[in-house]
XYZ file of C-alpha atoms in Angstrom:
687
model
C 168.898 86.604 68.643
C 171.031 85.832 65.542
C 173.330 88.309 63.925
C 171.640 87.586 60.563
C 168.240 88.388 62.262
C 169.220 91.556 63.864
C 170.137 93.293 59.980
C 167.224 92.174 59.154
C 165.200 94.094 61.614
C 167.209 96.914 61.270
C 166.390 96.945 57.608
C 162.560 95.955 57.771
C 162.453 99.083 60.526
C 164.207 101.385 58.312
C 162.540 100.736 55.118
C 159.428 101.329 57.259
C 160.364 104.585 59.400
C 160.859 105.664 55.342
C 157.537 104.071 54.515
C 155.703 105.943 57.177
C 157.529 109.437 56.051
C 156.324 109.159 52.714
C 152.814 108.197 53.413
C 151.999 111.190 55.884
C 154.572 113.286 53.486
C 151.580 111.997 50.679
C 148.914 112.699 52.721
C 149.483 116.156 54.114
C 151.015 117.292 50.592
C 147.187 115.608 48.854
C 145.703 117.565 51.946
C 146.486 120.937 51.796
C 146.649 120.401 47.316
C 142.926 119.644 47.383
C 142.368 122.467 50.118
C 144.340 124.982 47.361
C 142.303 123.366 44.574
C 138.966 124.008 46.295
C 139.454 127.647 46.871
C 140.600 128.620 42.855
C 137.589 126.049 41.425
C 135.621 128.045 43.750
C 137.156 131.278 43.042
C 137.305 130.138 39.123
C 133.779 129.749 39.083
C 132.618 133.450 40.176
C 135.238 135.381 37.719
C 134.137 132.619 35.216
C 130.523 133.820 35.785
C 129.975 138.088 34.514
C 126.658 137.845 35.046
C 127.310 137.219 39.468
C 127.334 140.927 40.282
C 123.855 141.478 38.221
C 122.519 138.367 39.822
C 123.338 139.500 43.307
C 122.586 143.269 43.019
C 118.422 142.235 41.935
C 118.830 139.464 43.984
C 118.255 136.339 41.695
C 117.386 133.303 43.812
C 117.207 131.306 41.221
C 120.332 132.283 39.281
C 122.100 132.241 42.698
C 121.308 128.428 43.259
C 123.032 127.291 39.896
C 126.435 129.683 40.646
C 126.064 127.748 44.207
C 126.124 124.728 42.855
C 128.229 124.591 40.518
C 130.815 125.548 44.008
C 129.161 122.778 45.067
C 129.590 120.151 42.291
C 133.761 121.098 42.375
C 134.531 119.054 45.223
C 132.373 116.053 48.087
C 134.234 117.858 50.733
C 132.711 121.718 50.283
C 129.565 120.953 52.942
C 127.481 124.070 52.112
C 127.973 127.518 49.722
C 125.983 131.173 50.571
C 124.998 133.813 49.020
C 124.433 137.066 51.321
C 124.277 140.856 50.936
C 126.261 143.466 52.209
C 123.687 143.992 55.170
C 124.307 140.253 55.758
C 120.704 139.086 54.688
C 121.034 135.494 52.720
C 120.015 135.636 49.142
C 120.613 132.063 48.337
C 121.865 128.293 50.267
C 122.911 125.090 48.445
C 124.287 122.271 51.378
C 125.675 119.487 50.470
C 126.514 117.475 53.664
C 124.157 115.989 55.687
C 123.374 118.233 58.821
C 125.010 121.247 58.018
C 121.996 123.067 57.802
C 122.596 123.304 61.796
C 126.592 125.253 61.037
C 125.701 128.074 58.892
C 127.701 130.773 59.933
C 126.329 133.791 61.389
C 126.630 137.205 58.920
C 129.561 137.984 62.051
C 131.790 134.998 61.022
C 131.582 135.938 57.578
C 133.023 138.799 57.965
C 135.256 139.033 61.164
C 137.823 141.613 61.443
C 139.078 140.808 57.536
C 139.086 143.812 54.934
C 135.057 143.721 52.989
C 137.159 143.019 49.696
C 139.360 140.343 50.863
C 139.502 137.100 50.060
C 139.668 134.966 53.586
C 139.926 131.460 54.781
C 139.236 130.785 58.443
C 138.936 128.061 60.807
C 135.783 126.757 62.568
C 135.230 124.023 65.307
C 131.594 123.065 64.968
C 129.476 120.232 67.094
C 129.529 117.353 64.846
C 126.128 116.270 64.333
C 126.965 112.836 62.567
C 129.324 111.918 65.331
C 128.053 112.538 68.359
C 130.065 114.069 71.355
C 133.053 114.486 68.607
C 134.585 118.339 67.280
C 134.707 118.852 63.255
C 136.070 121.249 62.267
C 135.592 123.276 58.975
C 137.052 125.797 56.792
C 135.191 129.055 56.072
C 135.925 130.501 52.388
C 134.645 134.212 52.246
C 134.458 136.029 48.857
C 133.360 139.147 48.216
C 131.508 140.289 45.207
C 132.479 143.341 43.943
C 130.761 145.870 41.784
C 130.946 148.689 40.402
C 128.128 150.643 40.657
C 126.755 152.209 43.971
C 124.257 148.912 45.949
C 122.347 151.978 47.356
C 121.162 153.722 44.311
C 118.130 151.356 43.417
C 117.737 153.604 40.403
C 120.161 151.841 37.721
C 118.953 149.927 35.197
C 119.677 146.394 34.432
C 121.007 148.196 30.777
C 123.090 150.540 32.854
C 124.581 147.990 34.856
C 125.583 145.921 32.005
C 126.319 148.754 30.576
C 129.187 149.561 33.429
C 130.592 146.098 33.736
C 131.347 146.252 30.413
C 133.078 148.992 29.907
C 134.285 149.785 33.392
C 135.971 152.807 32.563
C 133.211 155.216 32.847
C 133.239 154.751 36.635
C 136.177 155.420 38.674
C 134.484 152.989 42.141
C 134.528 149.844 43.820
C 131.441 148.412 45.994
C 131.260 145.269 47.973
C 127.228 144.452 46.607
C 127.610 140.976 48.635
C 129.230 138.170 49.854
C 129.806 134.085 48.289
C 130.214 132.145 51.129
C 131.948 128.474 51.552
C 132.199 125.846 54.052
C 135.459 123.527 53.658
C 134.938 119.755 55.881
C 138.098 119.158 57.205
C 136.823 115.497 57.573
C 135.835 115.725 53.547
C 138.886 116.996 52.709
C 140.997 113.454 54.743
C 138.042 111.361 52.586
C 139.236 112.936 49.234
C 143.038 112.207 50.630
C 142.325 108.783 50.614
C 143.185 107.374 47.463
C 146.585 108.711 46.907
C 147.344 107.996 50.655
C 146.168 104.272 49.816
C 148.726 104.436 46.856
C 151.804 105.729 48.987
C 150.765 103.159 51.680
C 150.685 100.217 49.372
C 153.727 101.775 47.770
C 155.163 101.935 50.541
C 154.713 98.703 51.929
C 156.041 97.144 48.796
C 159.477 98.291 49.544
C 159.332 97.335 52.647
C 158.397 94.107 51.654
C 161.517 94.211 48.988
C 163.833 95.573 50.890
C 162.688 92.451 53.437
C 163.799 89.754 50.841
C 166.666 91.631 49.730
C 168.352 92.021 53.129
C 167.670 88.443 54.147
C 169.254 86.824 51.030
C 172.280 88.998 51.387
C 172.855 88.305 55.408
C 172.171 84.375 54.316
C 175.177 84.438 51.978
C 176.893 86.608 54.706
C 176.189 84.535 57.897
C 175.601 80.807 56.698
C 179.376 79.739 57.159
C 179.335 81.381 60.771
C 175.944 79.059 61.063
C 178.183 76.235 59.948
C 181.100 76.842 61.952
C 177.798 76.732 65.278
C 176.478 73.661 64.526
C 180.266 72.019 64.582
C 181.167 73.398 67.575
C 177.291 72.448 68.970
C 178.641 68.850 67.977
C 182.012 69.479 69.348
C 180.454 70.113 72.745
C 178.332 67.445 72.753
C 180.810 64.982 72.290
C 179.492 64.056 67.740
C 183.625 64.209 67.352
C 183.832 61.126 64.773
C 183.556 62.731 61.088
C 186.068 65.783 59.857
C 184.990 69.012 59.256
C 184.442 70.582 55.580
C 186.500 73.659 54.694
C 183.978 76.126 53.764
C 184.315 79.987 53.406
C 187.993 81.371 52.603
C 190.265 83.845 54.738
C 190.014 83.442 58.507
C 187.371 81.489 58.805
C 189.589 78.893 56.765
C 191.700 79.335 59.210
C 189.273 78.662 62.675
C 187.860 75.710 60.425
C 191.282 74.236 59.430
C 192.204 74.754 63.284
C 189.041 72.496 64.474
C 189.625 69.719 62.362
C 193.449 69.819 64.591
C 191.688 69.808 67.763
C 189.401 66.714 66.718
C 192.411 64.539 65.602
C 193.934 65.606 69.201
C 190.916 64.168 70.965
C 190.551 61.301 68.485
C 194.169 59.960 69.785
C 193.575 61.127 73.938
C 190.485 59.195 73.389
C 192.245 55.913 72.237
C 194.845 56.264 74.928
C 192.336 56.943 77.517
C 190.208 53.130 76.621
C 193.153 51.356 77.145
C 193.796 52.799 80.031
C 190.227 52.800 81.331
C 189.981 48.961 80.789
C 193.160 47.704 82.695
C 191.696 50.061 85.281
C 188.510 48.051 85.438
C 189.696 45.015 85.595
C 192.059 45.571 88.757
C 188.248 47.723 89.773
C 186.336 44.608 89.310
C 187.913 42.306 91.449
C 188.260 44.889 94.157
C 184.591 46.098 94.030
C 183.099 42.202 94.826
C 184.556 42.079 97.822
C 183.651 45.508 99.331
C 179.785 45.087 97.888
C 179.557 41.685 99.925
C 180.745 44.048 102.757
C 178.774 46.713 102.309
C 175.795 44.914 102.028
C 175.971 42.847 105.438
C 176.689 46.986 106.869
C 174.083 48.045 105.062
C 171.632 45.473 106.330
C 172.626 46.446 109.748
C 172.012 50.237 109.601
C 168.705 49.494 107.668
C 167.146 47.742 110.529
C 168.640 50.855 113.420
C 167.164 53.764 110.738
C 164.214 51.825 110.902
C 163.542 51.175 114.914
C 164.898 54.952 115.062
C 162.414 56.414 112.892
C 159.896 54.056 114.544
C 160.805 55.379 117.726
C 160.520 59.221 117.016
C 157.421 58.658 114.987
C 156.098 57.445 118.289
C 157.392 60.173 120.333
C 157.472 63.656 118.254
C 154.263 62.420 115.640
C 150.569 62.453 115.495
C 149.324 58.647 115.283
C 146.397 59.518 113.647
C 146.569 63.076 111.369
C 150.725 61.904 111.320
C 151.306 65.483 111.723
C 153.615 66.658 114.697
C 152.578 66.766 117.988
C 152.951 68.656 120.779
C 155.910 67.598 121.958
C 157.493 67.980 118.490
C 155.989 71.481 118.361
C 156.986 72.891 121.345
C 160.620 71.837 121.113
C 160.965 73.432 117.660
C 159.173 76.293 117.915
C 161.704 77.040 121.175
C 163.901 76.491 118.983
C 162.626 78.724 116.111
C 161.884 81.792 118.794
C 165.287 81.674 119.699
C 167.165 82.243 116.074
C 164.398 84.735 115.037
C 165.304 86.794 118.019
C 168.964 86.398 117.195
C 167.796 87.367 113.568
C 164.697 90.186 114.950
C 162.749 88.468 112.619
C 158.811 88.039 112.761
C 157.171 84.545 113.492
C 153.471 83.684 113.489
C 151.581 80.965 115.206
C 148.250 79.976 113.730
C 146.064 78.669 116.850
C 143.572 76.898 115.013
C 140.130 74.779 116.752
C 137.337 73.552 114.467
C 134.003 74.995 115.707
C 131.029 72.420 116.343
C 133.502 69.311 116.601
C 132.015 67.726 119.262
C 128.180 67.360 117.781
C 129.536 65.579 115.346
C 131.658 63.009 117.334
C 128.534 62.838 119.088
C 125.996 62.248 116.112
C 128.314 60.101 113.589
C 130.598 58.632 116.384
C 134.200 58.512 117.029
C 135.260 56.906 113.820
C 134.276 59.689 111.455
C 135.328 61.882 113.588
C 138.734 60.888 113.104
C 138.571 60.526 109.101
C 137.164 64.195 109.360
C 140.424 65.160 111.618
C 142.636 63.215 108.605
C 141.295 65.044 105.730
C 141.001 68.571 108.173
C 145.708 67.555 108.409
C 145.555 66.681 104.730
C 143.674 69.867 103.638
C 145.660 72.169 105.778
C 149.202 70.949 104.894
C 148.202 71.184 101.676
C 147.269 75.077 101.089
C 149.579 76.234 103.194
C 152.624 76.774 100.791
C 156.302 76.030 101.065
C 157.080 80.054 101.097
C 154.198 81.247 103.853
C 155.733 78.951 105.563
C 159.593 77.904 107.048
C 162.667 79.585 105.567
C 164.724 77.169 108.038
C 164.594 74.487 110.577
C 167.579 73.364 112.956
C 166.629 69.869 111.899
C 165.401 69.196 108.356
C 163.234 66.248 109.279
C 161.644 68.460 111.601
C 159.601 70.350 110.662
C 156.279 72.139 112.338
C 154.481 73.619 109.714
C 150.827 72.147 110.650
C 151.240 70.330 113.741
C 148.126 69.001 115.622
C 148.235 69.670 119.612
C 145.495 67.485 120.502
C 142.071 67.074 119.914
C 140.415 69.534 116.893
C 143.405 71.487 117.774
C 146.020 72.899 115.196
C 148.590 74.846 114.657
C 150.586 76.471 111.513
C 153.718 77.881 112.234
C 154.601 81.003 109.858
C 158.613 82.278 109.750
C 160.300 84.470 108.883
C 157.226 86.981 108.273
C 158.054 89.860 106.500
C 154.568 91.696 108.158
C 151.949 90.390 110.579
C 149.328 90.910 108.097
C 150.497 88.163 105.435
C 149.783 85.695 108.655
C 145.956 86.452 108.157
C 146.608 86.023 104.257
C 147.381 81.982 104.969
C 144.568 82.429 107.723
C 142.228 83.041 105.196
C 143.208 80.246 102.943
C 143.086 77.546 105.931
C 139.066 78.672 106.161
C 138.336 78.855 101.874
C 139.706 75.232 101.971
C 138.075 73.402 105.207
C 134.959 75.139 104.542
C 134.709 72.923 101.462
C 132.306 69.943 101.229
C 133.616 67.156 102.117
C 132.206 63.168 102.497
C 132.770 61.221 105.694
C 130.617 57.528 106.149
C 127.918 58.519 103.536
C 127.566 62.420 105.255
C 128.306 65.460 103.372
C 129.863 67.444 105.743
C 131.047 71.211 106.711
C 133.608 71.986 109.448
C 134.884 76.062 109.772
C 137.713 77.187 111.911
C 138.074 79.350 114.512
C 141.846 81.270 114.514
C 143.743 83.208 116.374
C 147.012 84.625 115.316
C 150.198 86.085 117.505
C 152.819 87.979 115.808
C 156.552 86.928 117.770
C 158.273 89.644 118.803
C 155.054 92.325 119.535
C 152.935 89.364 121.472
C 155.115 87.522 123.309
C 159.014 85.636 122.802
C 158.592 82.601 124.411
C 156.737 79.528 123.279
C 154.444 79.914 126.438
C 153.363 83.223 126.227
C 153.020 82.978 121.679
C 150.810 80.436 122.581
C 148.532 81.376 125.242
C 148.462 84.472 122.932
C 147.118 82.513 120.020
C 144.943 80.826 122.153
C 143.016 83.287 123.405
C 142.715 85.409 120.303
C 141.215 81.996 119.308
C 138.686 81.856 122.206
C 138.149 85.410 120.816
C 137.184 84.949 117.176
C 135.131 81.434 118.255
C 133.094 83.833 120.112
C 132.869 86.415 117.525
C 131.119 84.066 115.222
C 133.591 81.326 114.950
C 134.885 80.258 111.096
C 136.858 83.447 111.043
C 140.112 84.938 112.631
C 141.883 87.366 115.057
C 145.221 89.131 115.718
C 145.744 88.771 118.907
C 145.916 92.055 121.211
C 146.723 93.646 124.835
C 142.501 94.458 125.091
C 141.878 90.684 125.017
C 142.830 90.224 128.287
C 140.704 93.083 129.506
C 137.608 91.527 127.340
C 138.640 88.317 129.321
C 137.440 90.131 132.720
C 134.646 91.909 130.629
C 133.039 87.601 130.084
C 133.689 86.869 133.869
C 131.264 89.735 134.502
C 128.830 89.528 131.799
C 128.591 85.804 132.924
C 127.994 86.904 136.693
C 125.236 89.602 135.595
C 123.843 86.706 132.740
C 122.826 84.503 135.727
C 120.787 87.204 137.346
C 119.437 88.487 134.401
C 116.410 86.396 134.083
C 115.279 87.157 138.265
C 116.238 90.986 136.982
C 113.411 90.753 134.939
C 116.514 91.875 132.405
C 115.291 90.266 129.011
C 112.885 91.583 126.241
C 111.207 90.706 122.971
C 111.517 91.851 120.162
C 109.348 90.914 116.918
C 110.587 90.441 113.349
C 107.802 90.649 110.898
C 107.297 88.322 108.421
C 105.951 89.558 105.040
C 104.340 88.209 102.183
C 106.282 89.458 99.331
C 103.311 88.314 96.945
C 100.460 90.056 98.710
C 102.003 92.119 100.407
C 100.054 91.443 104.094
C 102.056 90.211 107.145
C 101.960 86.556 108.076
C 103.334 86.519 110.725
C 106.220 87.503 113.098
C 109.737 86.271 114.367
C 110.143 86.857 118.516
C 114.045 87.746 118.960
C 115.155 88.080 122.287
C 117.820 91.143 123.762
C 119.571 91.683 127.426
C 118.869 94.944 128.453
C 121.745 95.632 130.474
C 121.700 97.979 133.185
C 125.058 99.112 132.805
C 126.239 98.201 129.143
C 122.415 98.266 127.568
C 121.008 96.369 124.764
C 123.507 93.362 124.834
C 123.595 91.533 120.885
C 122.350 88.791 121.188
C 125.635 86.855 119.950
C 127.372 88.059 122.789
C 125.053 86.492 125.476
C 123.574 83.491 123.570
C 126.541 81.892 123.097
C 127.677 82.605 126.456
C 123.943 81.057 127.893
C 124.683 77.620 125.926
C 128.389 77.743 127.664
C 126.954 78.031 131.333
C 124.042 75.910 130.957
C 121.775 78.718 130.650
C 119.931 77.932 127.454
C 117.062 75.839 128.670
C 115.912 78.839 131.137
C 116.338 81.333 128.521
C 114.884 79.584 125.981
C 111.966 78.802 128.478
C 111.607 82.209 129.567
C 111.546 83.317 125.157
C 108.602 79.989 124.741
C 106.473 81.564 127.185
C 106.624 85.709 126.645
C 105.984 84.575 123.221
C 102.947 83.114 123.795
C 101.446 85.212 126.259
C 102.544 88.245 124.557
C 100.764 86.701 121.280
C 97.076 86.578 123.586
C 98.306 90.374 124.758
C 98.225 91.182 120.955
C 94.641 89.727 120.295
C 93.383 91.357 123.622
C 94.530 94.843 121.505
C 93.052 94.111 118.876
C 96.526 92.720 116.771
C 95.901 89.435 115.631
C 98.682 87.736 113.705
C 98.842 84.896 112.539
C 101.421 83.414 113.968
C 104.916 84.051 116.109
C 107.704 81.630 115.366
C 110.693 81.198 118.506
C 114.421 80.095 118.107
C 114.843 76.549 119.324
C 118.321 75.711 120.500
C 120.422 72.046 119.934
C 121.085 72.277 123.293
C 117.242 72.357 124.481
C 115.509 69.993 122.436
C 114.960 67.349 124.472
C 111.514 65.377 125.816
C 111.824 67.936 127.896
C 111.063 70.766 125.954
C 108.960 69.202 124.511
C 106.598 68.699 127.233
C 107.206 72.178 127.781
C 105.775 73.300 124.873
C 102.762 71.699 125.297
C 102.673 72.892 129.263
C 103.219 77.061 127.756
C 100.390 76.081 125.190
C 97.929 75.308 127.875
C 99.008 78.293 130.569
C 98.451 80.794 127.502
C 95.994 79.167 125.936
C 97.061 80.155 122.841
C 96.240 77.673 119.604
C 99.018 75.786 118.670
C 98.484 76.712 114.678
C 99.936 80.106 116.007
C 103.154 78.434 117.449
C 106.063 78.215 115.130
C 109.430 76.596 116.045
C 112.704 77.373 114.145
C 115.018 74.508 114.803
C 118.574 74.976 113.531
C 120.124 72.820 111.356
C 122.598 70.570 113.337
C 118.934 69.434 115.424
C 118.869 67.604 112.480
C 121.773 65.167 112.920
C 121.303 64.781 116.904
C 120.298 61.201 117.119
C 117.971 60.788 113.769
C 115.718 58.655 115.156
C 114.916 59.845 118.166
C 114.547 63.459 116.149
C 111.962 62.217 114.147
C 109.907 60.798 117.158
C 110.191 64.433 118.950
C 109.329 66.418 116.023
C 106.352 64.196 115.106
C 104.951 64.331 118.852
C 105.562 68.651 118.241
C 103.618 68.019 114.812
C 100.723 66.168 116.588
C 100.824 69.060 119.015
C 99.737 70.914 116.199
C 102.407 73.687 116.511
C 104.654 74.320 112.683
C 108.486 73.426 112.484
C 110.494 74.919 110.264
C 114.556 74.854 109.603
C 116.679 78.319 110.396
C 119.950 78.669 108.738
C 119.854 75.556 106.604
C 122.702 75.461 104.671
C 125.478 76.824 106.943
C 125.379 72.739 108.615
C 125.710 69.183 106.928
C 122.514 68.245 105.888
C 121.034 67.997 102.729
C 117.974 68.344 100.704
C 117.345 64.697 100.384
C 118.471 64.814 103.939
C 115.417 66.641 105.406
C 113.106 65.113 103.269
C 113.419 62.250 106.491
C 111.775 64.318 109.006
C 108.016 65.888 109.174
C 108.627 69.505 108.412
C 106.700 72.427 106.306
C 109.042 72.652 103.727
C 107.508 75.798 102.626
C 109.063 77.402 106.424
C 112.940 76.098 105.746
C 115.534 79.366 105.563
C 118.217 78.784 103.432
C 121.394 79.775 104.239
C 120.374 82.987 106.267
C 123.096 84.188 108.923
C 122.050 83.271 112.124
C 119.117 84.778 114.068
C 118.991 84.146 118.021
C 115.602 84.383 119.910
């Protein structure tokens, strides 16, 4: 900000503060002046009516209401006016503001703890019906009506009362014969001050504008020579020194401009001498440069050939030929150096071990060429989504970065150096998962791949390459076992989990022989009619020691061990047999749904379906087979033929978990499915 701007800002600020103070003073003064006027005018109205005492004494409601209406006419801020006798009985009332009827004060509020003959102004908070939830304030003005006649003397005639008022010397006592109460709204007072406040605000605004105008005019006059001086200095700094500076101002400014002109003259002289020396030097340099140029060209050519050869050899030795990422050799060498550096500096280093879920299925279904293209796309997404600040602050060799590496197959690693905290590695893992689950088009197929990521942190989990890599690999295996498409940090309990898994494998081989498998049934309800239209058979393992083992633990284990076919056959036969038993007990379910794994879907399975239906005598129409989306990807034509065979048998076919894999709705149209039975993007259900 320039000096002129600062001066103008200061003047405007001072003028604005002064204007605000004037407006505030005007508002406060007008507020209390309005209140005083109302009090004075109300009192004057009462004193100006000599018949008021007579009206109160004889309870003339019509005359009292006329007097009260005159009071209300004095100001729109008056909410109501009341007339009461000495005992508090209401004689007359007049209301002006809406809703004020519910805010009339009681007689106790009028009297309070004050003298009965004193004029009193009180502040009272009320609930405003017009502004819901807000609190309004009223000023309660109480004015006693004084008479010379005792209000308890009922034998006084009107003529005697008038005579007493005309000639007060005949009596020596005063009596309170009633009260006039006026309610004054604070909001009404504020509204009455608005014209004065607006006028003060306009005057204040005009004052600020006038101050700003004069301030700008004066500052421009004062700072103009300085601005010219700044422009001249900028021209000199940019090399524009061809023209002399015109003198402006007097005193110190004149001396400064004269000094600038002298400096510019000296620069001109020096520049001319330098131009001559430069020409002589250039002639000598050009001759020598021509000789060196020829030799440099020959040398550069030789160096280029050697460098290119070296780069090709290094690329082959240290980088993956498919994805161009660092391979296992470069990864191991650099990680060892980074670990030693981190240990010396007492820093944390994170390693993310990433494995693609179900990649073998894509390779087997679409071919290795599609798999290679998918791996290249995965490498590109991993490299682009990992920020520079997340990865490596420094390397031993600038050209040997291992932020993202491919160890082989569908295994990738990400190295995070100089971690501030272990949780930061989890943030990067979430970003990697989000990047990979975005659909990618490979050879006309829309594919979705999910990763399982294991995270190990040095030195917490290990301080060497082998130990850290093993820890991250173990964590990745547990992430894959726990449902895939997630990440887990390594912990010591995972080693114990490996032992537990080995025991679980042993027990699973004997589970069917020991009759430990049971079926649970989940009803299928028509949301329109509310009736049960079927049930889904869900397999559970009743372990003698661990209790009920959830399917996400033993189903993937059975698939890896090659037992899924045996379990699937048992589930199919048991579901069909129990349907017949249910029917015999009077529970006639329309159909039963059985989930089918991609690993058990083959010609043998199709024949097994026919055998089970024949053995159990279950009608084929009462059996529904829920196929996983992965079945649709394997041997498309063979799958269509197999599905047609099942449809010929008479069973219903549906897709379970549609939308979690690689298919599209147009792709599904090729298969003989019962489209009404497609389950879209539901959590995986295992029988």
